[in-house]
Coordinates of C-alpha atoms in Angstrom, one line a residue:
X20 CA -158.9 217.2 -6.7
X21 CA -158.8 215.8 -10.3
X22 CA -160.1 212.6 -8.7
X23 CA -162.9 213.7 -6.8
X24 CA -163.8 216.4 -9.9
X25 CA -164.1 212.7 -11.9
X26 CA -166.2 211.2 -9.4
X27 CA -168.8 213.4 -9.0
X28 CA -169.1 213.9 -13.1
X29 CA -169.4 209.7 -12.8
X30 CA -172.0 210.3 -10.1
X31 CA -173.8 213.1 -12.6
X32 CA -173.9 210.6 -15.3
X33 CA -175.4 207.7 -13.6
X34 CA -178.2 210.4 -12.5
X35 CA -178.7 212.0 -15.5
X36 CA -178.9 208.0 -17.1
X37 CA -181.2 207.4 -15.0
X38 CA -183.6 210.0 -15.5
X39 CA -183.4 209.2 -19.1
X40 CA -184.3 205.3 -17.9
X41 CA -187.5 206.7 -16.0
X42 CA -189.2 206.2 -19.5
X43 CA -189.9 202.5 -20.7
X44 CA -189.2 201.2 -24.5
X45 CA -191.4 197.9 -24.4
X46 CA -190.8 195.0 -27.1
X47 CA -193.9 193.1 -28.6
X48 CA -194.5 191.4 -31.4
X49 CA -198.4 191.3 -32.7
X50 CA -199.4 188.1 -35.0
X51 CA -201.8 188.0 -37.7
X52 CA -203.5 191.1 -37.1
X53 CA -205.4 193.4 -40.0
X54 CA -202.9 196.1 -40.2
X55 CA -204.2 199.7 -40.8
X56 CA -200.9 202.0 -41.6
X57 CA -202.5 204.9 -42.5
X58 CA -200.0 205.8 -44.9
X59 CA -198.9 202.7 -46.7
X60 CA -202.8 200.9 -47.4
X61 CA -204.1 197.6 -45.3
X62 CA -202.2 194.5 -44.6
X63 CA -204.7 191.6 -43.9
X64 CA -202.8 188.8 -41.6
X65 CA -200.0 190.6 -40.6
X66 CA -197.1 190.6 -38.1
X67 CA -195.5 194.0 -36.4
X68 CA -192.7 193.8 -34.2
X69 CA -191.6 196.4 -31.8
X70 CA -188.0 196.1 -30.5
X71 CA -186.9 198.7 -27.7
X72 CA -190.0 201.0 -28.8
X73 CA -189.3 201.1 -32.3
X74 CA -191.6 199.7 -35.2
X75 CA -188.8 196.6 -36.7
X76 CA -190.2 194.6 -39.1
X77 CA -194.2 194.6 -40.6
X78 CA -194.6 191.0 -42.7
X79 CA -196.0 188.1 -42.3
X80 CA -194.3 184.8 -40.3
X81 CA -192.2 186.9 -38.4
X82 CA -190.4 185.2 -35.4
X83 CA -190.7 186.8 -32.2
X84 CA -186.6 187.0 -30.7
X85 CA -185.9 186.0 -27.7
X86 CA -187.7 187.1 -24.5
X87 CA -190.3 189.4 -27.0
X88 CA -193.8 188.7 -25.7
X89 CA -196.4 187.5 -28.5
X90 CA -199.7 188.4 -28.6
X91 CA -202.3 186.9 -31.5
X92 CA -204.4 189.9 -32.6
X93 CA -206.0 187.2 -35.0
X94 CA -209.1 189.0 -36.2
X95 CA -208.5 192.1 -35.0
X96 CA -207.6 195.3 -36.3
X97 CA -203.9 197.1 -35.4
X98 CA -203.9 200.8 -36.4
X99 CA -201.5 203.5 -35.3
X100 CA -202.2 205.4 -32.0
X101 CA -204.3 208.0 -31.8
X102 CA -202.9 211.5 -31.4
X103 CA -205.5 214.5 -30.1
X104 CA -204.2 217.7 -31.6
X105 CA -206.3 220.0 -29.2
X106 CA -206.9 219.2 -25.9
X107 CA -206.3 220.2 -22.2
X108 CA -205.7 216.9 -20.4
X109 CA -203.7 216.4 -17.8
X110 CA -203.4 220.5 -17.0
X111 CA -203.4 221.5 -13.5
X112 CA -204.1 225.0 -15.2
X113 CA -205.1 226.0 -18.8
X114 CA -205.4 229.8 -19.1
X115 CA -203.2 232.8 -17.9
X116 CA -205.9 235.3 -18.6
X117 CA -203.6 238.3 -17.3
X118 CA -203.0 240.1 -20.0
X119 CA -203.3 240.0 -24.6
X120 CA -200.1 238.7 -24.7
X121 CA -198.6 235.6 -22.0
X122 CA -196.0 233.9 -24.4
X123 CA -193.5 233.3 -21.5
X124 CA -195.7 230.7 -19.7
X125 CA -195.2 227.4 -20.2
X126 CA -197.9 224.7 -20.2
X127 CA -194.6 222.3 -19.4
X128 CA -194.7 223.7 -15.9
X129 CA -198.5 222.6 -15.0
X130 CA -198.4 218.9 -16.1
X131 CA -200.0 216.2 -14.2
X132 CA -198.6 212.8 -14.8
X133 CA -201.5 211.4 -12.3
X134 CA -204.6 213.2 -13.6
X135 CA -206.9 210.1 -14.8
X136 CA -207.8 211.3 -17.8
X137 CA -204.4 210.0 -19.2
X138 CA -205.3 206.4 -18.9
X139 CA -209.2 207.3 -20.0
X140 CA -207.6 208.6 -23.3
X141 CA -205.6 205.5 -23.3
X142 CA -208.5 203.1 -22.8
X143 CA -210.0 205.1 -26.2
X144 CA -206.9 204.7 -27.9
X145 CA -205.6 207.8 -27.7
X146 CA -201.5 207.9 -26.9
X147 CA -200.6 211.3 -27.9
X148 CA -202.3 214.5 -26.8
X149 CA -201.7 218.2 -27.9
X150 CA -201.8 219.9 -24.4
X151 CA -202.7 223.0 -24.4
X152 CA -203.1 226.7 -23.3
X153 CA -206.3 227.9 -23.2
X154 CA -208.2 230.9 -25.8
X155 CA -208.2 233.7 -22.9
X156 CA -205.3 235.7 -24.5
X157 CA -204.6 237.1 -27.9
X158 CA -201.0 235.2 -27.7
X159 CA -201.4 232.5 -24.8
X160 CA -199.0 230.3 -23.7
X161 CA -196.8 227.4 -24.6
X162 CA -198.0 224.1 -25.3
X163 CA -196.5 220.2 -24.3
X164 CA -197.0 217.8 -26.7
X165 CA -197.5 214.8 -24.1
X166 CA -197.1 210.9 -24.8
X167 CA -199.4 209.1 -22.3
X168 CA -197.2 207.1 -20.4
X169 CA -200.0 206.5 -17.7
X170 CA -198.1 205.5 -14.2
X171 CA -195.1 208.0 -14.8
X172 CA -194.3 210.5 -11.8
X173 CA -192.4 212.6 -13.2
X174 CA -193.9 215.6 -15.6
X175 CA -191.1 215.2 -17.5
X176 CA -191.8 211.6 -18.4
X177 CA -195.5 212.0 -20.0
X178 CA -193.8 215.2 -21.9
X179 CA -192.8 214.3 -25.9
X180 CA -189.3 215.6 -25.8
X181 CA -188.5 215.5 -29.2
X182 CA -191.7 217.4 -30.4
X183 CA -191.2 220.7 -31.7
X184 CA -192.2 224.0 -29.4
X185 CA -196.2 225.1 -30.0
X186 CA -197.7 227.9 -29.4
X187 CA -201.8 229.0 -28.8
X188 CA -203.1 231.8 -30.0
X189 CA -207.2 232.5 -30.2
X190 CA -209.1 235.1 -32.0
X191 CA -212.6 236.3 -32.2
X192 CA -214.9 236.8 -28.8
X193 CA -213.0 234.6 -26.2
X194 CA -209.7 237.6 -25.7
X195 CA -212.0 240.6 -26.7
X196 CA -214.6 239.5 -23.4
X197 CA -211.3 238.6 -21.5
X198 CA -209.6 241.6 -22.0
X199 CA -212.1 244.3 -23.8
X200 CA -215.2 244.2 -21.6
X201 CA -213.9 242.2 -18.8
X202 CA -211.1 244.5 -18.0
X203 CA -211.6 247.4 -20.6
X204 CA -208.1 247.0 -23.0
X205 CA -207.2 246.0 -25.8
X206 CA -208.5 244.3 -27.8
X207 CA -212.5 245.3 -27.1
X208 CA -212.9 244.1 -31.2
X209 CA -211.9 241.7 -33.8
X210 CA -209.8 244.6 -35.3
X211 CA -208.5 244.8 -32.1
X212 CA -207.0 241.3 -32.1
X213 CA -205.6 241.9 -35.1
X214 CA -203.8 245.1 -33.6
X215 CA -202.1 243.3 -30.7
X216 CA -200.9 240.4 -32.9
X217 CA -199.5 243.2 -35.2
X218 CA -198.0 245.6 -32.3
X219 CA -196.8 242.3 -30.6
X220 CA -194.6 241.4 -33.9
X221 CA -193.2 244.5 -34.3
X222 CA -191.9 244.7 -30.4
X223 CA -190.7 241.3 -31.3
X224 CA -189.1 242.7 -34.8
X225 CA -187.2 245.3 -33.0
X226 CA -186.1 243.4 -30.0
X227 CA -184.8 241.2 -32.8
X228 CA -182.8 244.5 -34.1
X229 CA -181.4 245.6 -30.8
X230 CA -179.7 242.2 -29.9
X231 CA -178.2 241.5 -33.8
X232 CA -176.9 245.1 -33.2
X233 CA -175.5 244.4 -29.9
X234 CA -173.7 240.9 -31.2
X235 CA -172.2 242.8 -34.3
X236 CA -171.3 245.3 -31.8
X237 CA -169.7 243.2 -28.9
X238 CA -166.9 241.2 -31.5
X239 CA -165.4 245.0 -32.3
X240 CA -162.4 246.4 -30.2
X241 CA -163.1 248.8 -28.0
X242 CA -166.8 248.2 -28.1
X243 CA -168.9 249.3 -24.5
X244 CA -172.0 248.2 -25.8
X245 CA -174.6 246.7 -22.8
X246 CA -176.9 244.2 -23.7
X247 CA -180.2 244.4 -24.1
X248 CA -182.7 243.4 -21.3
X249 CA -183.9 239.9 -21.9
X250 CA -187.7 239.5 -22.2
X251 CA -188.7 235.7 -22.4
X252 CA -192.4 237.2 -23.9
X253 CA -190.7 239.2 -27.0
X254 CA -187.5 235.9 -27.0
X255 CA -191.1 233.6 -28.2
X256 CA -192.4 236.3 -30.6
X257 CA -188.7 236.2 -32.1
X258 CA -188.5 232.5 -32.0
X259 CA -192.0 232.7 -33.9
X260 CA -191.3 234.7 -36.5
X261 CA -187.9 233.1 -37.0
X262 CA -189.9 229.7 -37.4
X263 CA -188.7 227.5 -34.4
X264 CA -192.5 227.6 -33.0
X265 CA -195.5 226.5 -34.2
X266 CA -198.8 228.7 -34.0
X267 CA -201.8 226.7 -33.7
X268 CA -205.0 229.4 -33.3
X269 CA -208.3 229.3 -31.7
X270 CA -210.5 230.4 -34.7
X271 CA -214.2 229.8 -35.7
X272 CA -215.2 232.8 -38.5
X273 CA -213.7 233.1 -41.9
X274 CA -213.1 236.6 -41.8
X275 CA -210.6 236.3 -38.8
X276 CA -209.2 233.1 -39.9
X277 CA -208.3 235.0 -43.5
X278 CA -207.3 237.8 -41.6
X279 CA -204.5 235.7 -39.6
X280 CA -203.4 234.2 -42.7
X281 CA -202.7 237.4 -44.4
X282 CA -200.7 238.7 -40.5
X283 CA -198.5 235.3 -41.2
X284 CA -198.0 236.1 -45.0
X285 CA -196.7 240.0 -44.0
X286 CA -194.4 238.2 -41.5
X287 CA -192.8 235.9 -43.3
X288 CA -195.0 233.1 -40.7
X289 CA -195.5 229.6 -42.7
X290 CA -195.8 227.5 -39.6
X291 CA -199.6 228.1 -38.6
X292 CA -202.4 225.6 -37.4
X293 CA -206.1 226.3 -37.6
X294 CA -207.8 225.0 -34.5
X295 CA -211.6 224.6 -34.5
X296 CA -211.8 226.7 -37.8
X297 CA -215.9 225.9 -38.0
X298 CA -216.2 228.7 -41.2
X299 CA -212.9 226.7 -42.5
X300 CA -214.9 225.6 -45.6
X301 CA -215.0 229.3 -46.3
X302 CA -211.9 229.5 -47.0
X303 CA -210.2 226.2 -47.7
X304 CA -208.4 226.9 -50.5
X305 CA -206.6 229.9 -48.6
X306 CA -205.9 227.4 -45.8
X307 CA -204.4 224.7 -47.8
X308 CA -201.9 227.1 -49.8
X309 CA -200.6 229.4 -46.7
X310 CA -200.5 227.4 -43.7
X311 CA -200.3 223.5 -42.0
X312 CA -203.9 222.9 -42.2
X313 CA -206.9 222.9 -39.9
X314 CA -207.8 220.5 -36.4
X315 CA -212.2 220.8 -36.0
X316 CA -214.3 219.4 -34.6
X317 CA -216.8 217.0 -36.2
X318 CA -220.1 218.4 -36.0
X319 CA -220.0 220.9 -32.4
X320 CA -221.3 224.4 -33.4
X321 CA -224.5 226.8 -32.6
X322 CA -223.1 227.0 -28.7
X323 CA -222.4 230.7 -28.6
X324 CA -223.2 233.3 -31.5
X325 CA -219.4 233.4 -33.6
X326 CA -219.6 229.7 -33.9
X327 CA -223.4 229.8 -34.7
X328 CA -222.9 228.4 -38.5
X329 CA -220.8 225.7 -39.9
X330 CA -221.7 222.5 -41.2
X331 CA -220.3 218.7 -40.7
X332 CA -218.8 218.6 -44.2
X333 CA -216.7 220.9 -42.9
X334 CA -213.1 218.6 -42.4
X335 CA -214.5 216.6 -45.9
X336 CA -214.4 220.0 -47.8
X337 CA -211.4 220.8 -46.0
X338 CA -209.4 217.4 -47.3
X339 CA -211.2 218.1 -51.0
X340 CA -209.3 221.1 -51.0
X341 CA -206.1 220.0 -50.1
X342 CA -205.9 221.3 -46.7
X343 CA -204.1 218.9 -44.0
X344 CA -207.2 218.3 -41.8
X345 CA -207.1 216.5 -38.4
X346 CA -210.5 216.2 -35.5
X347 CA -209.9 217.2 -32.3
X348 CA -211.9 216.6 -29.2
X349 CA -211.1 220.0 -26.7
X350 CA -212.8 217.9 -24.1
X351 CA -212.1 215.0 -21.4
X352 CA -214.7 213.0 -22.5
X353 CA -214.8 213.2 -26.1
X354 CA -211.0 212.2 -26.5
X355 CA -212.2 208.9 -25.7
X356 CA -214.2 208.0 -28.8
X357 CA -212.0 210.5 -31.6
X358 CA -212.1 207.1 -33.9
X359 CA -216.1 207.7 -34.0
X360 CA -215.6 211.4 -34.7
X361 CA -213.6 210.6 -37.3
X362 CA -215.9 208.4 -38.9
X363 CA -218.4 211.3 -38.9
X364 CA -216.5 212.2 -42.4
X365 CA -217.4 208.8 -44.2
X366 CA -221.3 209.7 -43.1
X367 CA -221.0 214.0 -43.9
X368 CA -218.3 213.9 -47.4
X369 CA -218.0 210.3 -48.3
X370 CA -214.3 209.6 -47.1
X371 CA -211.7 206.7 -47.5
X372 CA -211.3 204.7 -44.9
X373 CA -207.5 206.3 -44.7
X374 CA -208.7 209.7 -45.3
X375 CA -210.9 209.4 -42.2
X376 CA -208.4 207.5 -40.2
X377 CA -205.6 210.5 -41.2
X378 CA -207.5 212.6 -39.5
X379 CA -206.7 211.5 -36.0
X380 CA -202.9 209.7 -36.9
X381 CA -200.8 211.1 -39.7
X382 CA -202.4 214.6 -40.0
X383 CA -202.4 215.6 -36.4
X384 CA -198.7 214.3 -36.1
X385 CA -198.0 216.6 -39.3
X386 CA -199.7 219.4 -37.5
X387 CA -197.5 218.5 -34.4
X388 CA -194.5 218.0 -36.6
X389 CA -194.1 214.6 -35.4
X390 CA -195.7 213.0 -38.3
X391 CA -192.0 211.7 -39.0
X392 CA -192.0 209.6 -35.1
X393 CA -195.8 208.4 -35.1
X394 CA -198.9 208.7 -36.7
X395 CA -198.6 205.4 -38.9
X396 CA -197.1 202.0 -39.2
X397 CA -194.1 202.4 -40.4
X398 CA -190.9 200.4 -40.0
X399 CA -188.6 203.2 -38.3
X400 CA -191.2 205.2 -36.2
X401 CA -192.2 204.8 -32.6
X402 CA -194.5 202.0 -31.8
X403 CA -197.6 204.0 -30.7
X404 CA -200.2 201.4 -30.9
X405 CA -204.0 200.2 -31.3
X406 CA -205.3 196.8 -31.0
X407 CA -209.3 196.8 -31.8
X408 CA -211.9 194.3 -31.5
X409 CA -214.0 195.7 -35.1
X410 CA -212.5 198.2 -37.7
X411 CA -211.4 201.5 -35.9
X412 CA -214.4 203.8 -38.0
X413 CA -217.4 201.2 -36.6
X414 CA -219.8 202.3 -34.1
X415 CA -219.5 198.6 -32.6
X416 CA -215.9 198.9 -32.5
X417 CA -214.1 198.8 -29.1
X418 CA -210.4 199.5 -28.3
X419 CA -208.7 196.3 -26.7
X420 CA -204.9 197.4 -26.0
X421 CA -203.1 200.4 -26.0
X422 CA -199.5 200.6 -26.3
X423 CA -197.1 203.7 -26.2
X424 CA -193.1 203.2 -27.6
X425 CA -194.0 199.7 -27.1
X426 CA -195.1 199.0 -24.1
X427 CA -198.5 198.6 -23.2
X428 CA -200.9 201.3 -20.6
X429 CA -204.5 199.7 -21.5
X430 CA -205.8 196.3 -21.7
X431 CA -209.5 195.6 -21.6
X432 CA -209.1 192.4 -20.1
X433 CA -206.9 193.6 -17.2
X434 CA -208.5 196.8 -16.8
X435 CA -209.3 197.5 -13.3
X436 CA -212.9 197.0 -11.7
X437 CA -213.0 200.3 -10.3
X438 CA -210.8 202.3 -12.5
X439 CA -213.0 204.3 -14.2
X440 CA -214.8 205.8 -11.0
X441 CA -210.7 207.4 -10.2
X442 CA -211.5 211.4 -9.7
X443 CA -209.5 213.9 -11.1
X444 CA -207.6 215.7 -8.5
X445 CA -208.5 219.3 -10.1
X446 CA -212.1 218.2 -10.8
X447 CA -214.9 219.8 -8.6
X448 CA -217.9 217.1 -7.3
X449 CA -220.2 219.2 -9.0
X450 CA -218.8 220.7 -12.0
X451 CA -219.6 224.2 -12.8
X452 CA -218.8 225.2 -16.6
X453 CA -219.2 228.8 -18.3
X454 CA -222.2 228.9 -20.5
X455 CA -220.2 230.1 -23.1
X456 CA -218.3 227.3 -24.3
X457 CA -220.1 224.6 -22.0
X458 CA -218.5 221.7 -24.3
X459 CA -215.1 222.1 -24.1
X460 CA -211.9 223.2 -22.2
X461 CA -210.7 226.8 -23.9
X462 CA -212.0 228.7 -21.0
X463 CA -210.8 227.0 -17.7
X464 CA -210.0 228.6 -15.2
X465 CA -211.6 232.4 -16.2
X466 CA -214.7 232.6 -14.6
X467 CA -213.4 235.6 -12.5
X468 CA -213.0 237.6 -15.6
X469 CA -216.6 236.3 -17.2
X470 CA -217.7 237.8 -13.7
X471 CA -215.9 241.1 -14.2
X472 CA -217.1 241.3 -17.8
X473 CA -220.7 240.5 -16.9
X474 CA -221.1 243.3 -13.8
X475 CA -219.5 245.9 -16.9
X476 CA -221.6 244.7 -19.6
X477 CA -225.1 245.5 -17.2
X478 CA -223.8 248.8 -16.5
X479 CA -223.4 249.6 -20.2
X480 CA -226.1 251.5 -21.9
X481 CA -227.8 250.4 -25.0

């Protein structure tokens, strides 16, 4: 019995190895390339090499060991991979608009390691995305930070396992239609958002309260004490507020963003991301001092009424005031050119060249709480990787190879003929987007509660 008991653990570890094995470490040295790090200035004719998906040595005259591919980025321009803090690529499904609060689902569970927008981020340099649930709810769901291992089959291999847990949250107009007019509860209002984010701690707080009792309780002699009934909604409110998950929050108007802020500061909440945050300026100083900064967009606003004013100095006057600022795209398309959005800033505030370029490498992998895995050049960190022909923040730039933990997803030169006419499997032939946020991907999949919202809204009398 012992023997066979032995065997089959053998046979479990060989499975379990080769699982683990599914997801590829690549070695590659690049010669002579201008090296942006981000973090540590610009390197003119320099050498990076990448051993088993790690960043080895950065120098100059480095030797490639044996079997290490070379490739001479000679008059090119290496910068660290791109990483999208907001976006919805690669979701089969982005909102579970049942109800204020959905904190149990699990973006995780609706990955799709063949949707084609993976390798379209790739061939735009992008090799981490922020997946996300949609703004339909209060509290949504869980988000997967996903590394864009394009060819993978498994979910589990395009998922960054070692990224913290996320959360979305959304204020303002998108859960009050949702849930208010669309299906007449809470919240109908802004104050109303701020009710069920309050209510939903509290549940949270005592459900917190009933199992410490129950644990104190269980170690005594005698004790007949039952546990309480586990609820994986109120377990993520707990883990919240006990700091293992990080909020990042749909958000355009300064009022609800200050509002949030001063929810976090009454629970004892430090990890909090901005998303959008177009009336961010507003309140900047607030923003840098209580929370982990802001992800906008570069210059979309005006395309519904709570996001009707903001300006394009908003993510300068953001970084001015010390806030950790990051651009998002929120959209299929626009993740493919986030090095142009970013150098938006240099044209609206006047930034650095590594201010601009933080904004889509080291801040987002802050914001991700990553920033100490990728988001620059660093010997140590994963080799997440940009080869471009031009400096990143040109308009004449274009991406030439992609690489992710060292291997590489995207060559120009290689790139299939017909590769960018793929179709996404959950993409209709003719598209059909909800007015209300036409240029971006917070309200997928809700058009039967816009519908419900918009038969209650003509019955209403004015």
């Amino acid at each position: 019995m012992k023997k066979l008991n032995f065997i089959l653990a053998a046979l479990l570890g060989l499975g379990l190895n080769y699982t683990n094995a599914q997801t590829q470490k690549g070695s590659v040295l690049i010669k002579n390339a201008t090296v942006l790090t981000v973090t540590k200035g610009n390197l003119e004719n320099t050498d990076v090499l990448v051993q088993d998906g790690i960043i080895k040595q950065v120098g100059k005259n480095i030797s490639a060991p044996s079997g290490v591919q070379t490739i001479d980025a000679s008059g090119k321009y290496l910068m660290p991979g791109i990483i999208d803090a907001h976006s919805h690529v690669a979701l089969d499904v982005v909102n579970e608009a049942s109800a204020p609060i959905v904190a149990e689902v699990r973006m995780k569970d609706v990955v799709n390691p063949f949707e084609i927008g993976i390798y379209r981020a790739l061939a735009g340099g992008v090799t981490i995305s922020h997946a996300m649930h949609g703004s339909a709810n209060v509290v949504g769901g869980q988000n997967a930070t996903l590394k864009h291992r394009w060819g993978a089959k498994d979910p589990a291999d395009i998922i960054m396992q070692d990224a913290p847990r996320t959360i979305k949250f959304a204020l303002g107009e998108n859960p009050t239609r949702v849930h208010g007019r669309g299906n007449n509860i809470q919240p109908r209002t802004r104050m109303g958002v701020e009710a069920v984010l309050r209510n939903g701690f509290n549940e949270a707080l005592q459900y917190k309260k009933e199992w410490a009792n129950y644990n104190a309780a269980k170690s005594q002699k005698g004790n007949t004490a039952t546990p309480p009934v586990y609820n994986e909604r109120l377990q993520t409110l707990a883990d919240i507020l006990d700091g293992k998950i990080i909020i990042h929050c749909h958000s355009y108007r300064a009022d609800e963003i200050y509002m949030l802020i001063n929810v976090a500061k009454d629970f004892g909440i430090t990890k909090l991301v901005f998303q959008h945050t177009n009336e961010g300026f507003k309140v900047a100083p607030e923003i840098a001092e209580y929370t982990m900064g802001a992800s906008v967009f570069a210059d979309w606003w005006a395309y519904k009424m709570e996001v009707y004013y903001s300006t394009a100095f908003n993510a300068a006057i953001l970084q001015r005031n010390g806030a950790i600022t990051s651009i998002n795209s929120d959209s299929a398309e626009l993740i493919r050119h986030l090095y142009h959005e970013a150098a938006k800033t240099q044209r609206y505030g006047g930034l650095t060249d590594d201010e601009a370029l933080a904004m889509i490498t080291i801040n987002p992998a802050k914001q991700l709480g990553i920033d100490d895995k990728v988001g620059s050049i660093e010997v140590g960190k994963q080799a997440d990787l940009v080869i471009f022909e031009g400096h990143p923040l040109s308009s004449y730039t274009v991406p030439q190879m992609t690489f992710v933990d060292g291997v590489k997803y995207f060559d120009i030169k290689s790139d299939p003929d017909d590769q960018r006419q793929f179709v996404s499997a959950t993409e209709m032939v003719e598209p059909i987007f909800l007015r209300t946020e036409e240029d971006h991907q917070c309200m997928q999949d809700v058009d039967a509660y816009f519908e419900a919202f918009q038969g209650a809204f003509l019955e209403e009398k004015h």
